[in-house]
């Protein structure tokens, strides 16, 4: 088997209660932006106040810091400096809370000063361990109120962590908080991918000796081995319907792309080529698949219909283009291109135009879109060891989110929880 595919495969790898939002008229579901087009909306994150009971400075600080991080990353807003008067901001995000050992209540409001009205408000109840989820949920709501599209901040990121001589799958909040180990078998576990629901993942594991495909429910921990065909069962990706999975199999002696159902029953073989075909990724409508192939000599990206017909080359620049992923809107495909010194992340229109480099520092690989298409999460060596970063879809705002000191790679971003 060729060197590049070996490298690709072996290196991979309590209820919060939300009260109904108080919003303005149903016929105006989101804010008509009132700021000039050449500047961002000035957003003031006001210091949280107390609803009742004793003050909890740590709660107030965590909420304020969380809102600032989320909404600064969004790129839609310019955060007003501390001490800014509310009447000098376009939008004001205010929060009030009551916190005790037994429970937590948080009320959040977004006010538009120019329109002189409240755009959205929500009341959350839970416990102190739900604090960050509550904050991310309102950040999602702020983006919905301003842009019409909900934010991705309550989604989770699954990723691979180097652990001794093995690799394990972990799960964390999108901003790197609350990491938890999902696999613990001391083997090599790679290529996690979320089901559209965000409630389960598939991944490849060598824990039984062969690189087999497993499906795991995240809330129950129930797991099933769904593809144990001879050879590789790898680079698997859920279809948008959640019932089909595209993956790479070598059971017939060559690396080909197949489709199976979520129980593992084979549905179709899509590629029939002497070349190496790997890393399938579905278009959002489930009608097309982008994949890697070296059928022209070096790895390039190709697109085919979901039944394997109408194959066409997508990338025409670069000699080594790998790991594609389709944007949720269907208009762009992110991928990694090998260049001198490592890999860089690019994005290209789904018709092959607009090929654009997004990263420059370090070696950057394995791009995955946020569920709303605003962001891309990827791995990078820019600070030494491999770590996870997030950037906006245009490459701006690159921010490290890895909770570890190195050895984190192959991220994927779930739908909001």
PDB file of N, CA, C and O in Angstrom, residues 179-240:
ATOM      1  N   UNK A 179     -13.327  18.459  28.982  1.00  0.00           N
ATOM      2  CA  UNK A 179     -12.929  17.278  28.201  1.00  0.00           C
ATOM      3  C   UNK A 179     -13.273  15.991  28.940  1.00  0.00           C
ATOM      4  O   UNK A 179     -13.154  15.918  30.169  1.00  0.00           O
ATOM      5  N   UNK A 180     -13.723  14.994  28.199  1.00  0.00           N
ATOM      6  CA  UNK A 180     -13.999  13.684  28.796  1.00  0.00           C
ATOM      7  C   UNK A 180     -13.575  12.589  27.836  1.00  0.00           C
ATOM      8  O   UNK A 180     -13.741  12.710  26.624  1.00  0.00           O
ATOM      9  N   UNK A 181     -13.065  11.525  28.392  1.00  0.00           N
ATOM     10  CA  UNK A 181     -12.557  10.414  27.596  1.00  0.00           C
ATOM     11  C   UNK A 181     -13.714   9.513  27.175  1.00  0.00           C
ATOM     12  O   UNK A 181     -14.540   9.119  28.002  1.00  0.00           O
ATOM     13  N   UNK A 182     -13.768   9.170  25.898  1.00  0.00           N
ATOM     14  CA  UNK A 182     -14.834   8.316  25.377  1.00  0.00           C
ATOM     15  C   UNK A 182     -14.360   6.879  25.229  1.00  0.00           C
ATOM     16  O   UNK A 182     -15.079   5.941  25.568  1.00  0.00           O
ATOM     17  N   UNK A 183     -13.164   6.663  24.704  1.00  0.00           N
ATOM     18  CA  UNK A 183     -12.608   5.319  24.619  1.00  0.00           C
ATOM     19  C   UNK A 183     -11.491   5.163  25.638  1.00  0.00           C
ATOM     20  O   UNK A 183     -10.840   6.137  26.015  1.00  0.00           O
ATOM     21  N   UNK A 184     -11.293   3.928  26.075  1.00  0.00           N
ATOM     22  CA  UNK A 184     -10.248   3.678  27.075  1.00  0.00           C
ATOM     23  C   UNK A 184      -9.777   2.240  26.924  1.00  0.00           C
ATOM     24  O   UNK A 184      -9.913   1.424  27.822  1.00  0.00           O
ATOM     25  N   UNK A 185      -9.235   1.935  25.767  1.00  0.00           N
ATOM     26  CA  UNK A 185      -8.858   0.554  25.490  1.00  0.00           C
ATOM     27  C   UNK A 185      -7.370   0.369  25.205  1.00  0.00           C
ATOM     28  O   UNK A 185      -6.934  -0.734  24.909  1.00  0.00           O
ATOM     29  N   UNK A 186      -6.589   1.450  25.258  1.00  0.00           N
ATOM     30  CA  UNK A 186      -5.150   1.339  25.077  1.00  0.00           C
ATOM     31  C   UNK A 186      -4.708   1.015  23.675  1.00  0.00           C
ATOM     32  O   UNK A 186      -3.543   0.733  23.436  1.00  0.00           O
ATOM     33  N   UNK A 187      -5.635   1.082  22.725  1.00  0.00           N
ATOM     34  CA  UNK A 187      -5.322   0.766  21.350  1.00  0.00           C
ATOM     35  C   UNK A 187      -5.288   2.055  20.527  1.00  0.00           C
ATOM     36  O   UNK A 187      -5.185   3.155  21.066  1.00  0.00           O
ATOM     37  N   UNK A 188      -5.396   1.908  19.214  1.00  0.00           N
ATOM     38  CA  UNK A 188      -5.448   3.056  18.315  1.00  0.00           C
ATOM     39  C   UNK A 188      -6.905   3.266  17.900  1.00  0.00           C
ATOM     40  O   UNK A 188      -7.520   2.388  17.295  1.00  0.00           O
ATOM     41  N   UNK A 189      -7.457   4.418  18.263  1.00  0.00           N
ATOM     42  CA  UNK A 189      -8.837   4.778  17.937  1.00  0.00           C
ATOM     43  C   UNK A 189      -8.792   6.089  17.165  1.00  0.00           C
ATOM     44  O   UNK A 189      -8.225   7.078  17.649  1.00  0.00           O
ATOM     45  N   UNK A 190      -9.364   6.119  15.964  1.00  0.00           N
ATOM     46  CA  UNK A 190      -9.174   7.251  15.057  1.00  0.00           C
ATOM     47  C   UNK A 190     -10.470   7.599  14.323  1.00  0.00           C
ATOM     48  O   UNK A 190     -11.468   6.889  14.410  1.00  0.00           O
ATOM     49  N   UNK A 191     -10.424   8.702  13.607  1.00  0.00           N
ATOM     50  CA  UNK A 191     -11.482   9.119  12.678  1.00  0.00           C
ATOM     51  C   UNK A 191     -12.878   9.232  13.278  1.00  0.00           C
ATOM     52  O   UNK A 191     -13.842   8.680  12.736  1.00  0.00           O
ATOM     53  N   UNK A 192     -13.083   9.953  14.383  1.00  0.00           N
ATOM     54  CA  UNK A 192     -14.453  10.079  14.881  1.00  0.00           C
ATOM     55  C   UNK A 192     -15.317  10.915  13.939  1.00  0.00           C
ATOM     56  O   UNK A 192     -14.830  11.854  13.301  1.00  0.00           O
ATOM     57  N   UNK A 193     -16.588  10.569  13.858  1.00  0.00           N
ATOM     58  CA  UNK A 193     -17.551  11.354  13.093  1.00  0.00           C
ATOM     59  C   UNK A 193     -18.894  11.284  13.798  1.00  0.00           C
ATOM     60  O   UNK A 193     -19.331  10.211  14.219  1.00  0.00           O
ATOM     61  N   UNK A 194     -19.553  12.439  13.937  1.00  0.00           N
ATOM     62  CA  UNK A 194     -20.844  12.503  14.620  1.00  0.00           C
ATOM     63  C   UNK A 194     -21.982  12.121  13.692  1.00  0.00           C
ATOM     64  O   UNK A 194     -21.985  12.459  12.507  1.00  0.00           O
ATOM     65  N   UNK A 195     -22.981  11.441  14.261  1.00  0.00           N
ATOM     66  CA  UNK A 195     -24.257  11.305  13.590  1.00  0.00           C
ATOM     67  C   UNK A 195     -24.895  12.684  13.496  1.00  0.00           C
ATOM     68  O   UNK A 195     -24.582  13.590  14.290  1.00  0.00           O
ATOM     69  N   UNK A 196     -25.798  12.914  12.538  1.00  0.00           N
ATOM     70  CA  UNK A 196     -26.446  14.228  12.426  1.00  0.00           C
ATOM     71  C   UNK A 196     -27.109  14.698  13.718  1.00  0.00           C
ATOM     72  O   UNK A 196     -27.174  15.897  13.989  1.00  0.00           O
ATOM     73  N   UNK A 197     -27.583  13.780  14.543  1.00  0.00           N
ATOM     74  CA  UNK A 197     -28.210  14.136  15.817  1.00  0.00           C
ATOM     75  C   UNK A 197     -27.208  14.647  16.828  1.00  0.00           C
ATOM     76  O   UNK A 197     -27.576  15.322  17.795  1.00  0.00           O
ATOM     77  N   UNK A 198     -25.930  14.321  16.657  1.00  0.00           N
ATOM     78  CA  UNK A 198     -24.907  14.673  17.629  1.00  0.00           C
ATOM     79  C   UNK A 198     -24.864  13.751  18.820  1.00  0.00           C
ATOM     80  O   UNK A 198     -24.041  13.923  19.716  1.00  0.00           O
ATOM     81  N   UNK A 199     -25.730  12.734  18.845  1.00  0.00           N
ATOM     82  CA  UNK A 199     -25.845  11.865  20.020  1.00  0.00           C
ATOM     83  C   UNK A 199     -25.025  10.588  19.929  1.00  0.00           C
ATOM     84  O   UNK A 199     -24.966   9.822  20.873  1.00  0.00           O
ATOM     85  N   UNK A 200     -24.417  10.326  18.778  1.00  0.00           N
ATOM     86  CA  UNK A 200     -23.576   9.148  18.650  1.00  0.00           C
ATOM     87  C   UNK A 200     -22.440   9.431  17.681  1.00  0.00           C
ATOM     88  O   UNK A 200     -22.508  10.373  16.888  1.00  0.00           O
ATOM     89  N   UNK A 201     -21.395   8.618  17.792  1.00  0.00           N
ATOM     90  CA  UNK A 201     -20.252   8.754  16.898  1.00  0.00           C
ATOM     91  C   UNK A 201     -19.924   7.395  16.275  1.00  0.00           C
ATOM     92  O   UNK A 201     -20.292   6.346  16.817  1.00  0.00           O
ATOM     93  N   UNK A 202     -19.246   7.454  15.147  1.00  0.00           N
ATOM     94  CA  UNK A 202     -18.583   6.284  14.595  1.00  0.00           C
ATOM     95  C   UNK A 202     -17.089   6.561  14.620  1.00  0.00           C
ATOM     96  O   UNK A 202     -16.657   7.715  14.549  1.00  0.00           O
ATOM     97  N   UNK A 203     -16.311   5.510  14.737  1.00  0.00           N
ATOM     98  CA  UNK A 203     -14.859   5.672  14.726  1.00  0.00           C
ATOM     99  C   UNK A 203     -14.219   4.338  14.388  1.00  0.00           C
ATOM    100  O   UNK A 203     -14.838   3.267  14.503  1.00  0.00           O
ATOM    101  N   UNK A 204     -12.981   4.386  13.948  1.00  0.00           N
ATOM    102  CA  UNK A 204     -12.217   3.179  13.648  1.00  0.00           C
ATOM    103  C   UNK A 204     -11.316   2.852  14.832  1.00  0.00           C
ATOM    104  O   UNK A 204     -10.666   3.731  15.393  1.00  0.00           O
ATOM    105  N   UNK A 205     -11.294   1.576  15.207  1.00  0.00           N
ATOM    106  CA  UNK A 205     -10.450   1.138  16.318  1.00  0.00           C
ATOM    107  C   UNK A 205      -9.732  -0.153  15.966  1.00  0.00           C
ATOM    108  O   UNK A 205     -10.288  -1.044  15.314  1.00  0.00           O
ATOM    109  N   UNK A 206      -8.493  -0.260  16.437  1.00  0.00           N
ATOM    110  CA  UNK A 206      -7.689  -1.470  16.289  1.00  0.00           C
ATOM    111  C   UNK A 206      -7.795  -2.358  17.532  1.00  0.00           C
ATOM    112  O   UNK A 206      -7.007  -3.293  17.697  1.00  0.00           O
ATOM    113  N   UNK A 207      -8.758  -2.103  18.411  1.00  0.00           N
ATOM    114  CA  UNK A 207      -8.777  -2.785  19.705  1.00  0.00           C
ATOM    115  C   UNK A 207      -9.003  -4.293  19.597  1.00  0.00           C
ATOM    116  O   UNK A 207      -8.696  -5.035  20.531  1.00  0.00           O
ATOM    117  N   UNK A 208      -9.529  -4.762  18.478  1.00  0.00           N
ATOM    118  CA  UNK A 208      -9.690  -6.201  18.266  1.00  0.00           C
ATOM    119  C   UNK A 208      -8.695  -6.732  17.230  1.00  0.00           C
ATOM    120  O   UNK A 208      -8.861  -7.824  16.692  1.00  0.00           O
ATOM    121  N   UNK A 209      -7.663  -5.937  16.952  1.00  0.00           N
ATOM    122  CA  UNK A 209      -6.601  -6.374  16.060  1.00  0.00           C
ATOM    123  C   UNK A 209      -6.701  -5.819  14.658  1.00  0.00           C
ATOM    124  O   UNK A 209      -5.688  -5.478  14.051  1.00  0.00           O
ATOM    125  N   UNK A 210      -7.909  -5.722  14.126  1.00  0.00           N
ATOM    126  CA  UNK A 210      -8.139  -5.206  12.778  1.00  0.00           C
ATOM    127  C   UNK A 210      -8.725  -3.798  12.882  1.00  0.00           C
ATOM    128  O   UNK A 210      -9.449  -3.491  13.835  1.00  0.00           O
ATOM    129  N   UNK A 211      -8.436  -2.908  11.927  1.00  0.00           N
ATOM    130  CA  UNK A 211      -9.074  -1.570  11.964  1.00  0.00           C
ATOM    131  C   UNK A 211     -10.553  -1.661  11.598  1.00  0.00           C
ATOM    132  O   UNK A 211     -10.939  -1.551  10.430  1.00  0.00           O
ATOM    133  N   UNK A 212     -11.393  -1.882  12.626  1.00  0.00           N
ATOM    134  CA  UNK A 212     -12.828  -2.070  12.460  1.00  0.00           C
ATOM    135  C   UNK A 212     -13.579  -0.779  12.775  1.00  0.00           C
ATOM    136  O   UNK A 212     -13.076   0.106  13.489  1.00  0.00           O
ATOM    137  N   UNK A 213     -14.799  -0.695  12.274  1.00  0.00           N
ATOM    138  CA  UNK A 213     -15.631   0.483  12.496  1.00  0.00           C
ATOM    139  C   UNK A 213     -16.633   0.208  13.612  1.00  0.00           C
ATOM    140  O   UNK A 213     -17.355  -0.789  13.580  1.00  0.00           O
ATOM    141  N   UNK A 214     -16.694   1.140  14.568  1.00  0.00           N
ATOM    142  CA  UNK A 214     -17.595   1.028  15.710  1.00  0.00           C
ATOM    143  C   UNK A 214     -18.564   2.210  15.729  1.00  0.00           C
ATOM    144  O   UNK A 214     -18.220   3.318  15.295  1.00  0.00           O
ATOM    145  N   UNK A 215     -19.734   1.964  16.261  1.00  0.00           N
ATOM    146  CA  UNK A 215     -20.705   3.022  16.502  1.00  0.00           C
ATOM    147  C   UNK A 215     -20.987   3.075  18.000  1.00  0.00           C
ATOM    148  O   UNK A 215     -21.240   2.053  18.626  1.00  0.00           O
ATOM    149  N   UNK A 216     -20.952   4.274  18.566  1.00  0.00           N
ATOM    150  CA  UNK A 216     -21.105   4.419  20.014  1.00  0.00           C
ATOM    151  C   UNK A 216     -22.128   5.491  20.348  1.00  0.00           C
ATOM    152  O   UNK A 216     -22.053   6.610  19.825  1.00  0.00           O
ATOM    153  N   UNK A 217     -23.074   5.153  21.216  1.00  0.00           N
ATOM    154  CA  UNK A 217     -24.039   6.127  21.722  1.00  0.00           C
ATOM    155  C   UNK A 217     -23.389   6.887  22.878  1.00  0.00           C
ATOM    156  O   UNK A 217     -22.909   6.280  23.844  1.00  0.00           O
ATOM    157  N   UNK A 218     -23.376   8.197  22.793  1.00  0.00           N
ATOM    158  CA  UNK A 218     -22.611   8.987  23.756  1.00  0.00           C
ATOM    159  C   UNK A 218     -23.279   9.067  25.126  1.00  0.00           C
ATOM    160  O   UNK A 218     -22.591   9.160  26.136  1.00  0.00           O
ATOM    161  N   UNK A 219     -24.598   9.029  25.189  1.00  0.00           N
ATOM    162  CA  UNK A 219     -25.275   9.185  26.477  1.00  0.00           C
ATOM    163  C   UNK A 219     -25.346   7.865  27.244  1.00  0.00           C
ATOM    164  O   UNK A 219     -25.277   7.848  28.470  1.00  0.00           O
ATOM    165  N   UNK A 220     -25.471   6.745  26.539  1.00  0.00           N
ATOM    166  CA  UNK A 220     -25.580   5.456  27.211  1.00  0.00           C
ATOM    167  C   UNK A 220     -24.267   4.691  27.240  1.00  0.00           C
ATOM    168  O   UNK A 220     -24.080   3.789  28.060  1.00  0.00           O
ATOM    169  N   UNK A 221     -23.357   5.012  26.332  1.00  0.00           N
ATOM    170  CA  UNK A 221     -22.114   4.269  26.226  1.00  0.00           C
ATOM    171  C   UNK A 221     -22.241   2.960  25.469  1.00  0.00           C
ATOM    172  O   UNK A 221     -21.262   2.228  25.308  1.00  0.00           O
ATOM    173  N   UNK A 222     -23.447   2.643  24.987  1.00  0.00           N
ATOM    174  CA  UNK A 222     -23.644   1.421  24.223  1.00  0.00           C
ATOM    175  C   UNK A 222     -22.853   1.488  22.919  1.00  0.00           C
ATOM    176  O   UNK A 222     -22.811   2.519  22.258  1.00  0.00           O
ATOM    177  N   UNK A 223     -22.246   0.370  22.557  1.00  0.00           N
ATOM    178  CA  UNK A 223     -21.361   0.360  21.406  1.00  0.00           C
ATOM    179  C   UNK A 223     -21.565  -0.915  20.594  1.00  0.00           C
ATOM    180  O   UNK A 223     -21.868  -1.978  21.132  1.00  0.00           O
ATOM    181  N   UNK A 224     -21.403  -0.789  19.279  1.00  0.00           N
ATOM    182  CA  UNK A 224     -21.513  -1.938  18.394  1.00  0.00           C
ATOM    183  C   UNK A 224     -20.431  -1.861  17.341  1.00  0.00           C
ATOM    184  O   UNK A 224     -20.116  -0.780  16.832  1.00  0.00           O
ATOM    185  N   UNK A 225     -19.861  -3.018  17.007  1.00  0.00           N
ATOM    186  CA  UNK A 225     -18.915  -3.078  15.898  1.00  0.00           C
ATOM    187  C   UNK A 225     -19.736  -3.293  14.620  1.00  0.00           C
ATOM    188  O   UNK A 225     -20.373  -4.327  14.460  1.00  0.00           O
ATOM    189  N   UNK A 226     -19.733  -2.306  13.741  1.00  0.00           N
ATOM    190  CA  UNK A 226     -20.645  -2.366  12.598  1.00  0.00           C
ATOM    191  C   UNK A 226     -19.966  -2.728  11.289  1.00  0.00           C
ATOM    192  O   UNK A 226     -20.637  -3.028  10.309  1.00  0.00           O
ATOM    193  N   UNK A 227     -18.639  -2.702  11.241  1.00  0.00           N
ATOM    194  CA  UNK A 227     -17.939  -3.161  10.045  1.00  0.00           C
ATOM    195  C   UNK A 227     -16.602  -3.745  10.462  1.00  0.00           C
ATOM    196  O   UNK A 227     -15.735  -3.035  10.965  1.00  0.00           O
ATOM    197  N   UNK A 228     -16.492  -5.065  10.270  1.00  0.00           N
ATOM    198  CA  UNK A 228     -15.262  -5.776  10.621  1.00  0.00           C
ATOM    199  C   UNK A 228     -14.770  -6.565   9.427  1.00  0.00           C
ATOM    200  O   UNK A 228     -14.273  -7.679   9.542  1.00  0.00           O
ATOM    201  N   UNK A 229     -14.925  -5.967   8.257  1.00  0.00           N
ATOM    202  CA  UNK A 229     -14.462  -6.629   7.042  1.00  0.00           C
ATOM    203  C   UNK A 229     -12.942  -6.679   7.025  1.00  0.00           C
ATOM    204  O   UNK A 229     -12.272  -5.848   7.639  1.00  0.00           O
ATOM    205  N   UNK A 230     -12.389  -7.656   6.323  1.00  0.00           N
ATOM    206  CA  UNK A 230     -10.950  -7.831   6.275  1.00  0.00           C
ATOM    207  C   UNK A 230     -10.268  -6.571   5.759  1.00  0.00           C
ATOM    208  O   UNK A 230     -10.701  -5.973   4.769  1.00  0.00           O
ATOM    209  N   UNK A 231      -9.205  -6.151   6.437  1.00  0.00           N
ATOM    210  CA  UNK A 231      -8.504  -4.934   6.037  1.00  0.00           C
ATOM    211  C   UNK A 231      -9.097  -3.695   6.666  1.00  0.00           C
ATOM    212  O   UNK A 231      -9.716  -3.745   7.736  1.00  0.00           O
ATOM    213  N   UNK A 232      -8.930  -2.575   6.003  1.00  0.00           N
ATOM    214  CA  UNK A 232      -9.356  -1.294   6.547  1.00  0.00           C
ATOM    215  C   UNK A 232     -10.865  -1.121   6.525  1.00  0.00           C
ATOM    216  O   UNK A 232     -11.532  -1.448   5.550  1.00  0.00           O
ATOM    217  N   UNK A 233     -11.383  -0.570   7.627  1.00  0.00           N
ATOM    218  CA  UNK A 233     -12.755  -0.077   7.728  1.00  0.00           C
ATOM    219  C   UNK A 233     -12.618   1.323   8.317  1.00  0.00           C
ATOM    220  O   UNK A 233     -12.670   1.505   9.530  1.00  0.00           O
ATOM    221  N   UNK A 234     -12.389   2.298   7.469  1.00  0.00           N
ATOM    222  CA  UNK A 234     -11.877   3.580   7.978  1.00  0.00           C
ATOM    223  C   UNK A 234     -12.422   4.772   7.208  1.00  0.00           C
ATOM    224  O   UNK A 234     -13.166   4.623   6.238  1.00  0.00           O
ATOM    225  N   UNK A 235     -12.040   5.974   7.675  1.00  0.00           N
ATOM    226  CA  UNK A 235     -12.455   7.280   7.137  1.00  0.00           C
ATOM    227  C   UNK A 235     -13.958   7.304   6.876  1.00  0.00           C
ATOM    228  O   UNK A 235     -14.426   7.709   5.815  1.00  0.00           O
ATOM    229  N   UNK A 236     -14.727   6.886   7.866  1.00  0.00           N
ATOM    230  CA  UNK A 236     -16.182   6.776   7.716  1.00  0.00           C
ATOM    231  C   UNK A 236     -16.860   8.105   8.004  1.00  0.00           C
ATOM    232  O   UNK A 236     -16.424   8.879   8.866  1.00  0.00           O
ATOM    233  N   UNK A 237     -17.955   8.370   7.275  1.00  0.00           N
ATOM    234  CA  UNK A 237     -18.708   9.616   7.449  1.00  0.00           C
ATOM    235  C   UNK A 237     -20.200   9.329   7.325  1.00  0.00           C
ATOM    236  O   UNK A 237     -20.644   8.649   6.395  1.00  0.00           O
ATOM    237  N   UNK A 238     -20.967   9.866   8.271  1.00  0.00           N
ATOM    238  CA  UNK A 238     -22.426   9.744   8.237  1.00  0.00           C
ATOM    239  C   UNK A 238     -23.009  10.537   7.080  1.00  0.00           C
ATOM    240  O   UNK A 238     -22.572  11.654   6.786  1.00  0.00           O
ATOM    241  N   UNK A 239     -24.035   9.974   6.447  1.00  0.00           N
ATOM    242  CA  UNK A 239     -24.841  10.726   5.497  1.00  0.00           C
ATOM    243  C   UNK A 239     -25.755  11.673   6.264  1.00  0.00           C
ATOM    244  O   UNK A 239     -26.027  11.465   7.451  1.00  0.00           O
ATOM    245  N   UNK A 240     -26.255  12.732   5.625  1.00  0.00           N
ATOM    246  CA  UNK A 240     -27.144  13.670   6.321  1.00  0.00           C
ATOM    247  C   UNK A 240     -28.409  13.022   6.869  1.00  0.00           C
ATOM    248  O   UNK A 240     -28.999  13.541   7.822  1.00  0.00           O
TER     249      UNK A 240
END
